[in-house]
Structures are given as C-alpha cells and as structure tokens.
C-alpha cells in the first residue's frame, strides 16, 4: 500500500509537498526532489542559520504517518514525538543514567528524525526498503549539515548534528540503543493515549509489537507498566482489543 504525500503529510503549503512515496521512483529520490517544489527554497552556503531554522518548521507540520491509517488525522507531528522523547531521556532511572551521557541522549532524541523534514515519515507499509529509507535520510542530513550549516559558526554545529544522527543510525553505543528504546516507548505511550481519547473506538493493537523489541530492562519495565494501563483501560470499556486493522 503506497499512500501519496498529500494523504500522509500536512506540509505548510500546496507547493511544498513531501515527494517521497508514490510520487518519485524509489531510487530517483534526492533532497532536490522536495527542494525543487518549495516556493521559499532555503538559501545554501550562507553563514546565517535562518534557512536551517525554517527547514525545522516542517517537523512541526509533518504528521507522524502511522496513525493516519486508523483515521487519527489530527495526530502528533514529528517534532511532538521528538520533544517527548527528549524529556524521557532526562528521566532515565539511575541504573541507566550512571552509565549514559544523558545530554548526548537528549540531543540524539531531538535530532534522530530530523531528516523527515524532507524525507517525510516513511512507515513499514509504504513499500520502501530500509536501505532506501536510510539512503534518503543520510542524503538529507548531508544537505542540512553541509549545504545549510557548513558555513554557520565554522560548520561545527552542523558536524555535531551529523555525528549524533549517525551514532543513532549505527545503533552501536549504549546511548544509541537507549534512544532507540525511548523511540519505542514513546510510541507505546501515544498508542494508549489515542485509544483512551477515542474511548475504545480505535484499536491500535498492532503497535504493541513495537514494545516487544525494547532491549534495556529499565525501558522494558516502563513499557510493561504502560501496557498494564492499557489493559485496565480496555477492561473498563468491556471490549477486547484485537490485532487487526480498522480498514
Ligand atoms: Zn522517532
């Protein structure tokens, strides 16, 4: 199932659509595919950070796509998701925080989905391979960190953002593994919140699978407690959630 950009994102204006899914053949996608459609194309190779600041607005206006298959159309944006994740990193229990560079984790949470400003939120149902998704994201981060930020403050901030994004992507350090788990628990929290606010009319069971891939025991405990809350909620409705799509 491939949704077009208009269905899965709400970009700022009609001429700034995120061309990612059905619109551009997978291997043809470049940051240019999106930039060429923008009425206010950000200036490159300048010492001003403003073009980058404006690109970040797209994270506020692009919705997380996974919920829209369940008719949750006014749901969270990508930056909503990254904001709560960044706060969660600051609440790491002592058994984790004693082993982690927490400020780096907080930065990683704020940066990890930045490429979606141009790439959009690609979900497993979009038919785009992991490798292709990661190619688009890496090219977008190069565009942001080099072409937009390369001359800002000597390029140091751009280099740091690019490095932290790569660390998350490689998922080898404890910090990166922790932030990957935080990415998952943030989704589980949101799943329960949408089910509650829709008073049991929306069954988001399929997202519970994400929780089973959490690795660190401390975050697994947060997930288990959240799933307990969820079970209590469904018990209170007298309904039994099932793992099937609404449509
Ligand atoms: Zn994320």
PDB file of C-alpha atoms and ligand atoms in Angstrom:
ATOM      1  CA  UNK A   1       0.000   0.000   0.000  1.00  0.00           C
ATOM      2  CA  UNK A   2       1.528   3.287  -1.052  1.00  0.00           C
ATOM      3  CA  UNK A   3      -0.119   6.486   0.085  1.00  0.00           C
ATOM      4  CA  UNK A   4       0.686   9.697  -1.697  1.00  0.00           C
ATOM      5  CA  UNK A   5       2.248  12.608   0.119  1.00  0.00           C
ATOM      6  CA  UNK A   6      -1.000  14.527   0.393  1.00  0.00           C
ATOM      7  CA  UNK A   7      -2.550  11.698   2.394  1.00  0.00           C
ATOM      8  CA  UNK A   8       0.305  11.115   4.754  1.00  0.00           C
ATOM      9  CA  UNK A   9       1.684  14.559   5.472  1.00  0.00           C
ATOM     10  CA  UNK A  10       0.395  18.023   6.022  1.00  0.00           C
ATOM     11  CA  UNK A  11       3.155  20.266   4.723  1.00  0.00           C
ATOM     12  CA  UNK A  12       2.957  24.045   5.126  1.00  0.00           C
ATOM     13  CA  UNK A  13       1.596  24.852   1.682  1.00  0.00           C
ATOM     14  CA  UNK A  14       0.416  23.294  -1.561  1.00  0.00           C
ATOM     15  CA  UNK A  15       3.758  23.786  -3.275  1.00  0.00           C
ATOM     16  CA  UNK A  16       5.910  22.238  -0.577  1.00  0.00           C
ATOM     17  CA  UNK A  17       4.596  18.698  -0.616  1.00  0.00           C
ATOM     18  CA  UNK A  18       6.913  15.978   0.538  1.00  0.00           C
ATOM     19  CA  UNK A  19       7.604  13.857  -2.515  1.00  0.00           C
ATOM     20  CA  UNK A  20       8.570  10.541  -1.110  1.00  0.00           C
ATOM     21  CA  UNK A  21       6.194   7.702  -1.639  1.00  0.00           C
ATOM     22  CA  UNK A  22       4.271   7.088  -4.827  1.00  0.00           C
ATOM     23  CA  UNK A  23       5.419  10.345  -6.372  1.00  0.00           C
ATOM     24  CA  UNK A  24       9.082   9.685  -7.041  1.00  0.00           C
ATOM     25  CA  UNK A  25      10.530   6.350  -8.100  1.00  0.00           C
ATOM     26  CA  UNK A  26      12.420   4.976  -5.110  1.00  0.00           C
ATOM     27  CA  UNK A  27      15.970   5.266  -6.394  1.00  0.00           C
ATOM     28  CA  UNK A  28      15.358   8.670  -8.027  1.00  0.00           C
ATOM     29  CA  UNK A  29      14.601  10.441  -4.771  1.00  0.00           C
ATOM     30  CA  UNK A  30      17.053  13.135  -3.688  1.00  0.00           C
ATOM     31  CA  UNK A  31      16.638  16.109  -1.323  1.00  0.00           C
ATOM     32  CA  UNK A  32      16.335  18.106  -4.575  1.00  0.00           C
ATOM     33  CA  UNK A  33      13.049  16.273  -5.343  1.00  0.00           C
ATOM     34  CA  UNK A  34      11.489  18.153  -2.433  1.00  0.00           C
ATOM     35  CA  UNK A  35      13.538  21.361  -2.540  1.00  0.00           C
ATOM     36  CA  UNK A  36      12.584  21.999  -6.171  1.00  0.00           C
ATOM     37  CA  UNK A  37       8.889  22.111  -5.171  1.00  0.00           C
ATOM     38  CA  UNK A  38       9.348  24.712  -2.417  1.00  0.00           C
ATOM     39  CA  UNK A  39       8.256  28.298  -3.037  1.00  0.00           C
ATOM     40  CA  UNK A  40      10.783  29.594  -0.500  1.00  0.00           C
ATOM     41  CA  UNK A  41      13.771  27.450  -1.180  1.00  0.00           C
ATOM     42  CA  UNK A  42      16.300  27.759   1.674  1.00  0.00           C
ATOM     43  CA  UNK A  43      19.487  29.615   0.793  1.00  0.00           C
ATOM     44  CA  UNK A  44      22.574  27.391   0.840  1.00  0.00           C
ATOM     45  CA  UNK A  45      26.189  28.031   1.803  1.00  0.00           C
ATOM     46  CA  UNK A  46      25.396  31.102   3.882  1.00  0.00           C
ATOM     47  CA  UNK A  47      26.741  31.957   7.333  1.00  0.00           C
ATOM     48  CA  UNK A  48      23.179  32.565   8.556  1.00  0.00           C
ATOM     49  CA  UNK A  49      21.401  29.742  10.403  1.00  0.00           C
ATOM     50  CA  UNK A  50      17.949  31.044   9.340  1.00  0.00           C
ATOM     51  CA  UNK A  51      17.467  28.737   6.317  1.00  0.00           C
ATOM     52  CA  UNK A  52      18.022  25.788   8.673  1.00  0.00           C
ATOM     53  CA  UNK A  53      15.600  27.228  11.261  1.00  0.00           C
ATOM     54  CA  UNK A  54      12.925  27.423   8.554  1.00  0.00           C
ATOM     55  CA  UNK A  55      13.542  23.823   7.437  1.00  0.00           C
ATOM     56  CA  UNK A  56      12.863  22.730  11.024  1.00  0.00           C
ATOM     57  CA  UNK A  57       9.315  24.119  10.747  1.00  0.00           C
ATOM     58  CA  UNK A  58       8.481  21.156   8.542  1.00  0.00           C
ATOM     59  CA  UNK A  59       8.970  18.847  11.529  1.00  0.00           C
ATOM     60  CA  UNK A  60       6.192  20.772  13.287  1.00  0.00           C
ATOM     61  CA  UNK A  61       3.791  20.485  10.360  1.00  0.00           C
ATOM     62  CA  UNK A  62       4.523  16.922   9.175  1.00  0.00           C
ATOM     63  CA  UNK A  63       2.367  14.360  10.946  1.00  0.00           C
ATOM     64  CA  UNK A  64       3.655  11.014  12.124  1.00  0.00           C
ATOM     65  CA  UNK A  65       2.174   8.784   9.453  1.00  0.00           C
ATOM     66  CA  UNK A  66       1.463   5.517  11.301  1.00  0.00           C
ATOM     67  CA  UNK A  67      -1.713   6.745  12.993  1.00  0.00           C
ATOM     68  CA  UNK A  68      -3.407   8.013   9.854  1.00  0.00           C
ATOM     69  CA  UNK A  69      -4.326   4.504   8.732  1.00  0.00           C
ATOM     70  CA  UNK A  70      -6.562   4.470  11.797  1.00  0.00           C
ATOM     71  CA  UNK A  71      -8.273   7.775  10.977  1.00  0.00           C
ATOM     72  CA  UNK A  72      -6.262   9.691  13.551  1.00  0.00           C
ATOM     73  CA  UNK A  73      -5.673  12.609  11.214  1.00  0.00           C
ATOM     74  CA  UNK A  74      -5.006  15.415  13.668  1.00  0.00           C
ATOM     75  CA  UNK A  75      -2.379  13.444  15.500  1.00  0.00           C
ATOM     76  CA  UNK A  76       1.116  14.240  16.584  1.00  0.00           C
ATOM     77  CA  UNK A  77       3.818  15.793  14.441  1.00  0.00           C
ATOM     78  CA  UNK A  78       7.380  14.539  14.139  1.00  0.00           C
ATOM     79  CA  UNK A  79       8.614  17.263  16.488  1.00  0.00           C
ATOM     80  CA  UNK A  80       5.889  16.413  19.043  1.00  0.00           C
ATOM     81  CA  UNK A  81       7.312  12.894  19.122  1.00  0.00           C
ATOM     82  CA  UNK A  82      10.922  14.077  19.429  1.00  0.00           C
ATOM     83  CA  UNK A  83      10.039  16.582  22.176  1.00  0.00           C
ATOM     84  CA  UNK A  84       8.564  13.949  24.493  1.00  0.00           C
ATOM     85  CA  UNK A  85      11.412  11.553  23.725  1.00  0.00           C
ATOM     86  CA  UNK A  86      13.953  14.207  24.721  1.00  0.00           C
ATOM     87  CA  UNK A  87      12.239  14.708  28.090  1.00  0.00           C
ATOM     88  CA  UNK A  88      12.046  10.941  28.629  1.00  0.00           C
ATOM     89  CA  UNK A  89      15.825  10.673  28.218  1.00  0.00           C
ATOM     90  CA  UNK A  90      16.209  13.054  31.192  1.00  0.00           C
ATOM     91  CA  UNK A  91      14.135  10.672  33.334  1.00  0.00           C
ATOM     92  CA  UNK A  92      16.367   7.645  32.818  1.00  0.00           C
ATOM     93  CA  UNK A  93      16.475   5.627  36.048  1.00  0.00           C
ATOM     94  CA  UNK A  94      19.800   5.824  37.991  1.00  0.00           C
ATOM     95  CA  UNK A  95      20.857   2.333  36.906  1.00  0.00           C
ATOM     96  CA  UNK A  96      20.946   3.706  33.342  1.00  0.00           C
ATOM     97  CA  UNK A  97      21.841   7.371  33.852  1.00  0.00           C
ATOM     98  CA  UNK A  98      25.010   6.365  35.740  1.00  0.00           C
ATOM     99  CA  UNK A  99      26.197   4.596  32.563  1.00  0.00           C
ATOM    100  CA  UNK A 100      24.949   7.121  29.989  1.00  0.00           C
ATOM    101  CA  UNK A 101      25.945  10.546  28.693  1.00  0.00           C
ATOM    102  CA  UNK A 102      22.413  11.920  29.191  1.00  0.00           C
ATOM    103  CA  UNK A 103      22.913  15.318  27.474  1.00  0.00           C
ATOM    104  CA  UNK A 104      24.091  13.433  24.382  1.00  0.00           C
ATOM    105  CA  UNK A 105      20.993  11.195  24.560  1.00  0.00           C
ATOM    106  CA  UNK A 106      18.738  14.260  24.838  1.00  0.00           C
ATOM    107  CA  UNK A 107      20.390  15.775  21.756  1.00  0.00           C
ATOM    108  CA  UNK A 108      20.074  12.457  19.925  1.00  0.00           C
ATOM    109  CA  UNK A 109      16.339  12.316  20.687  1.00  0.00           C
ATOM    110  CA  UNK A 110      15.961  15.854  19.287  1.00  0.00           C
ATOM    111  CA  UNK A 111      17.936  15.030  16.136  1.00  0.00           C
ATOM    112  CA  UNK A 112      17.146  11.401  15.285  1.00  0.00           C
ATOM    113  CA  UNK A 113      14.131  12.095  12.991  1.00  0.00           C
ATOM    114  CA  UNK A 114      15.367  15.449  11.621  1.00  0.00           C
ATOM    115  CA  UNK A 115      15.770  14.057   8.090  1.00  0.00           C
ATOM    116  CA  UNK A 116      11.991  13.538   7.971  1.00  0.00           C
ATOM    117  CA  UNK A 117      11.744  17.298   7.358  1.00  0.00           C
ATOM    118  CA  UNK A 118      12.417  16.414   3.707  1.00  0.00           C
ATOM    119  CA  UNK A 119      12.018  12.645   3.552  1.00  0.00           C
ATOM    120  CA  UNK A 120       8.644  12.518   5.348  1.00  0.00           C
ATOM    121  CA  UNK A 121       7.661   9.810   7.798  1.00  0.00           C
ATOM    122  CA  UNK A 122       8.157   6.524   5.931  1.00  0.00           C
ATOM    123  CA  UNK A 123       6.415   3.637   7.677  1.00  0.00           C
ATOM    124  CA  UNK A 124       6.733  -0.122   7.017  1.00  0.00           C
ATOM    125  CA  UNK A 125       3.510  -0.123   4.922  1.00  0.00           C
ATOM    126  CA  UNK A 126       4.935   2.348   2.393  1.00  0.00           C
ATOM    127  CA  UNK A 127       6.850  -0.311   0.466  1.00  0.00           C
ATOM    128  CA  UNK A 128      10.195   1.485   0.715  1.00  0.00           C
ATOM    129  CA  UNK A 129      13.119  -0.670   1.846  1.00  0.00           C
ATOM    130  CA  UNK A 130      15.084   0.078   4.999  1.00  0.00           C
ATOM    131  CA  UNK A 131      18.176   0.594   2.874  1.00  0.00           C
ATOM    132  CA  UNK A 132      16.432   3.113   0.607  1.00  0.00           C
ATOM    133  CA  UNK A 133      14.924   4.941   3.612  1.00  0.00           C
ATOM    134  CA  UNK A 134      18.334   5.190   5.187  1.00  0.00           C
ATOM    135  CA  UNK A 135      19.906   6.444   1.909  1.00  0.00           C
ATOM    136  CA  UNK A 136      17.331   9.244   1.683  1.00  0.00           C
ATOM    137  CA  UNK A 137      17.837  10.191   5.304  1.00  0.00           C
ATOM    138  CA  UNK A 138      21.638  10.222   5.041  1.00  0.00           C
ATOM    139  CA  UNK A 139      21.484  12.417   1.908  1.00  0.00           C
ATOM    140  CA  UNK A 140      19.101  14.785   3.675  1.00  0.00           C
ATOM    141  CA  UNK A 141      21.364  15.025   6.715  1.00  0.00           C
ATOM    142  CA  UNK A 142      24.315  15.793   4.402  1.00  0.00           C
ATOM    143  CA  UNK A 143      22.229  18.524   2.774  1.00  0.00           C
ATOM    144  CA  UNK A 144      21.252  20.008   6.156  1.00  0.00           C
ATOM    145  CA  UNK A 145      24.608  19.705   7.887  1.00  0.00           C
ATOM    146  CA  UNK A 146      26.836  20.661   4.936  1.00  0.00           C
ATOM    147  CA  UNK A 147      24.848  22.782   2.476  1.00  0.00           C
ATOM    148  CA  UNK A 148      22.768  24.652   5.092  1.00  0.00           C
ATOM    149  CA  UNK A 149      25.076  24.596   8.124  1.00  0.00           C
ATOM    150  CA  UNK A 150      28.552  24.139   6.596  1.00  0.00           C
ATOM    151  CA  UNK A 151      29.374  27.851   6.857  1.00  0.00           C
ATOM    152  CA  UNK A 152      27.433  28.584  10.055  1.00  0.00           C
ATOM    153  CA  UNK A 153      29.777  29.058  13.022  1.00  0.00           C
ATOM    154  CA  UNK A 154      32.589  27.398  11.120  1.00  0.00           C
ATOM    155  CA  UNK A 155      30.379  24.375  10.439  1.00  0.00           C
ATOM    156  CA  UNK A 156      30.911  22.903  13.907  1.00  0.00           C
ATOM    157  CA  UNK A 157      27.225  22.658  14.863  1.00  0.00           C
ATOM    158  CA  UNK A 158      26.447  21.007  11.551  1.00  0.00           C
ATOM    159  CA  UNK A 159      29.214  18.486  12.112  1.00  0.00           C
ATOM    160  CA  UNK A 160      27.950  17.709  15.610  1.00  0.00           C
ATOM    161  CA  UNK A 161      24.363  17.220  14.411  1.00  0.00           C
ATOM    162  CA  UNK A 162      25.554  14.955  11.595  1.00  0.00           C
ATOM    163  CA  UNK A 163      27.723  12.916  14.015  1.00  0.00           C
ATOM    164  CA  UNK A 164      24.939  12.450  16.567  1.00  0.00           C
ATOM    165  CA  UNK A 165      22.459  11.462  13.831  1.00  0.00           C
ATOM    166  CA  UNK A 166      24.959   8.867  12.518  1.00  0.00           C
ATOM    167  CA  UNK A 167      25.504   7.477  16.016  1.00  0.00           C
ATOM    168  CA  UNK A 168      21.761   6.887  16.342  1.00  0.00           C
ATOM    169  CA  UNK A 169      21.605   5.324  12.894  1.00  0.00           C
ATOM    170  CA  UNK A 170      24.539   2.952  13.610  1.00  0.00           C
ATOM    171  CA  UNK A 171      22.952   1.937  16.923  1.00  0.00           C
ATOM    172  CA  UNK A 172      26.161   0.603  18.435  1.00  0.00           C
ATOM    173  CA  UNK A 173      26.753   2.780  21.514  1.00  0.00           C
ATOM    174  CA  UNK A 174      24.719   2.345  24.693  1.00  0.00           C
ATOM    175  CA  UNK A 175      23.401   5.902  24.181  1.00  0.00           C
ATOM    176  CA  UNK A 176      22.064   4.999  20.730  1.00  0.00           C
ATOM    177  CA  UNK A 177      20.494   1.755  21.955  1.00  0.00           C
ATOM    178  CA  UNK A 178      18.840   3.668  24.818  1.00  0.00           C
ATOM    179  CA  UNK A 179      17.408   6.315  22.467  1.00  0.00           C
ATOM    180  CA  UNK A 180      16.102   3.566  20.151  1.00  0.00           C
ATOM    181  CA  UNK A 181      14.248   2.111  23.142  1.00  0.00           C
ATOM    182  CA  UNK A 182      12.951   5.585  24.047  1.00  0.00           C
ATOM    183  CA  UNK A 183      11.672   5.909  20.458  1.00  0.00           C
ATOM    184  CA  UNK A 184       9.630   2.746  21.006  1.00  0.00           C
ATOM    185  CA  UNK A 185       8.246   3.536  24.469  1.00  0.00           C
ATOM    186  CA  UNK A 186       7.186   6.994  23.235  1.00  0.00           C
ATOM    187  CA  UNK A 187       5.101   5.268  20.553  1.00  0.00           C
ATOM    188  CA  UNK A 188       3.571   2.850  23.083  1.00  0.00           C
ATOM    189  CA  UNK A 189       2.555   5.782  25.318  1.00  0.00           C
ATOM    190  CA  UNK A 190       0.959   7.542  22.336  1.00  0.00           C
ATOM    191  CA  UNK A 191      -0.847   4.361  21.293  1.00  0.00           C
ATOM    192  CA  UNK A 192      -2.506   4.066  24.728  1.00  0.00           C
ATOM    193  CA  UNK A 193      -3.349   7.777  24.735  1.00  0.00           C
ATOM    194  CA  UNK A 194      -5.074   7.587  21.335  1.00  0.00           C
ATOM    195  CA  UNK A 195      -7.030   4.501  22.371  1.00  0.00           C
ATOM    196  CA  UNK A 196      -8.180   6.224  25.571  1.00  0.00           C
ATOM    197  CA  UNK A 197      -9.063   9.539  23.948  1.00  0.00           C
ATOM    198  CA  UNK A 198     -11.108   7.674  21.324  1.00  0.00           C
ATOM    199  CA  UNK A 199     -12.920   5.881  24.160  1.00  0.00           C
ATOM    200  CA  UNK A 200     -12.236   2.407  22.802  1.00  0.00           C
ATOM    201  CA  UNK A 201     -13.446   3.079  19.235  1.00  0.00           C
ATOM    202  CA  UNK A 202      -9.894   2.745  17.877  1.00  0.00           C
ATOM    203  CA  UNK A 203      -7.929  -0.456  18.384  1.00  0.00           C
ATOM    204  CA  UNK A 204      -4.204   0.124  17.916  1.00  0.00           C
ATOM    205  CA  UNK A 205      -3.129  -3.400  18.919  1.00  0.00           C
ATOM    206  CA  UNK A 206      -0.727  -3.806  16.023  1.00  0.00           C
ATOM    207  CA  UNK A 207       1.588  -1.184  17.547  1.00  0.00           C
ATOM    208  CA  UNK A 208       2.109  -3.290  20.697  1.00  0.00           C
ATOM    209  CA  UNK A 209       4.620  -5.328  18.653  1.00  0.00           C
ATOM    210  CA  UNK A 210       6.989  -2.344  18.779  1.00  0.00           C
ATOM    211  CA  UNK A 211       7.179  -2.738  22.561  1.00  0.00           C
ATOM    212  CA  UNK A 212       8.405  -6.324  22.294  1.00  0.00           C
ATOM    213  CA  UNK A 213      11.582  -5.056  20.555  1.00  0.00           C
ATOM    214  CA  UNK A 214      12.656  -2.870  23.508  1.00  0.00           C
ATOM    215  CA  UNK A 215      16.026  -4.145  24.762  1.00  0.00           C
ATOM    216  CA  UNK A 216      17.017  -2.411  28.008  1.00  0.00           C
ATOM    217  CA  UNK A 217      15.242  -3.877  31.075  1.00  0.00           C
ATOM    218  CA  UNK A 218      14.580  -0.427  32.577  1.00  0.00           C
ATOM    219  CA  UNK A 219      12.685   0.726  29.483  1.00  0.00           C
ATOM    220  CA  UNK A 220      11.001  -2.666  29.171  1.00  0.00           C
ATOM    221  CA  UNK A 221       9.645  -2.015  32.700  1.00  0.00           C
ATOM    222  CA  UNK A 222       8.185   1.339  31.549  1.00  0.00           C
ATOM    223  CA  UNK A 223       6.629  -0.461  28.609  1.00  0.00           C
ATOM    224  CA  UNK A 224       5.144  -3.237  30.774  1.00  0.00           C
ATOM    225  CA  UNK A 225       3.620  -0.621  33.111  1.00  0.00           C
ATOM    226  CA  UNK A 226       2.131   1.232  30.125  1.00  0.00           C
ATOM    227  CA  UNK A 227       0.657  -1.992  28.742  1.00  0.00           C
ATOM    228  CA  UNK A 228      -0.876  -2.621  32.183  1.00  0.00           C
ATOM    229  CA  UNK A 229      -2.544   0.793  32.000  1.00  0.00           C
ATOM    230  CA  UNK A 230      -3.788  -0.172  28.562  1.00  0.00           C
ATOM    231  CA  UNK A 231      -5.254  -3.458  29.792  1.00  0.00           C
ATOM    232  CA  UNK A 232      -7.028  -1.651  32.621  1.00  0.00           C
ATOM    233  CA  UNK A 233      -8.487   0.805  30.131  1.00  0.00           C
ATOM    234  CA  UNK A 234      -9.813  -1.924  27.816  1.00  0.00           C
ATOM    235  CA  UNK A 235     -11.212  -3.840  30.812  1.00  0.00           C
ATOM    236  CA  UNK A 236     -13.109  -0.697  31.798  1.00  0.00           C
ATOM    237  CA  UNK A 237     -14.713  -0.480  28.345  1.00  0.00           C
ATOM    238  CA  UNK A 238     -15.902  -4.114  28.449  1.00  0.00           C
ATOM    239  CA  UNK A 239     -14.344  -4.569  24.984  1.00  0.00           C
ATOM    240  CA  UNK A 240     -11.446  -6.781  23.959  1.00  0.00           C
ATOM    241  CA  UNK A 241      -8.832  -5.190  21.674  1.00  0.00           C
ATOM    242  CA  UNK A 242      -7.852  -7.253  18.646  1.00  0.00           C
ATOM    243  CA  UNK A 243      -4.803  -7.111  16.447  1.00  0.00           C
ATOM    244  CA  UNK A 244      -6.427  -6.190  13.188  1.00  0.00           C
ATOM    245  CA  UNK A 245      -6.598  -3.094  11.031  1.00  0.00           C
ATOM    246  CA  UNK A 246      -9.680  -0.928  11.203  1.00  0.00           C
ATOM    247  CA  UNK A 247      -9.743  -0.682   7.402  1.00  0.00           C
TER     248      UNK A 247
HETATM  249 ZN1  LIG B   1      11.452   8.614  16.218  1.00  0.00          ZN
END
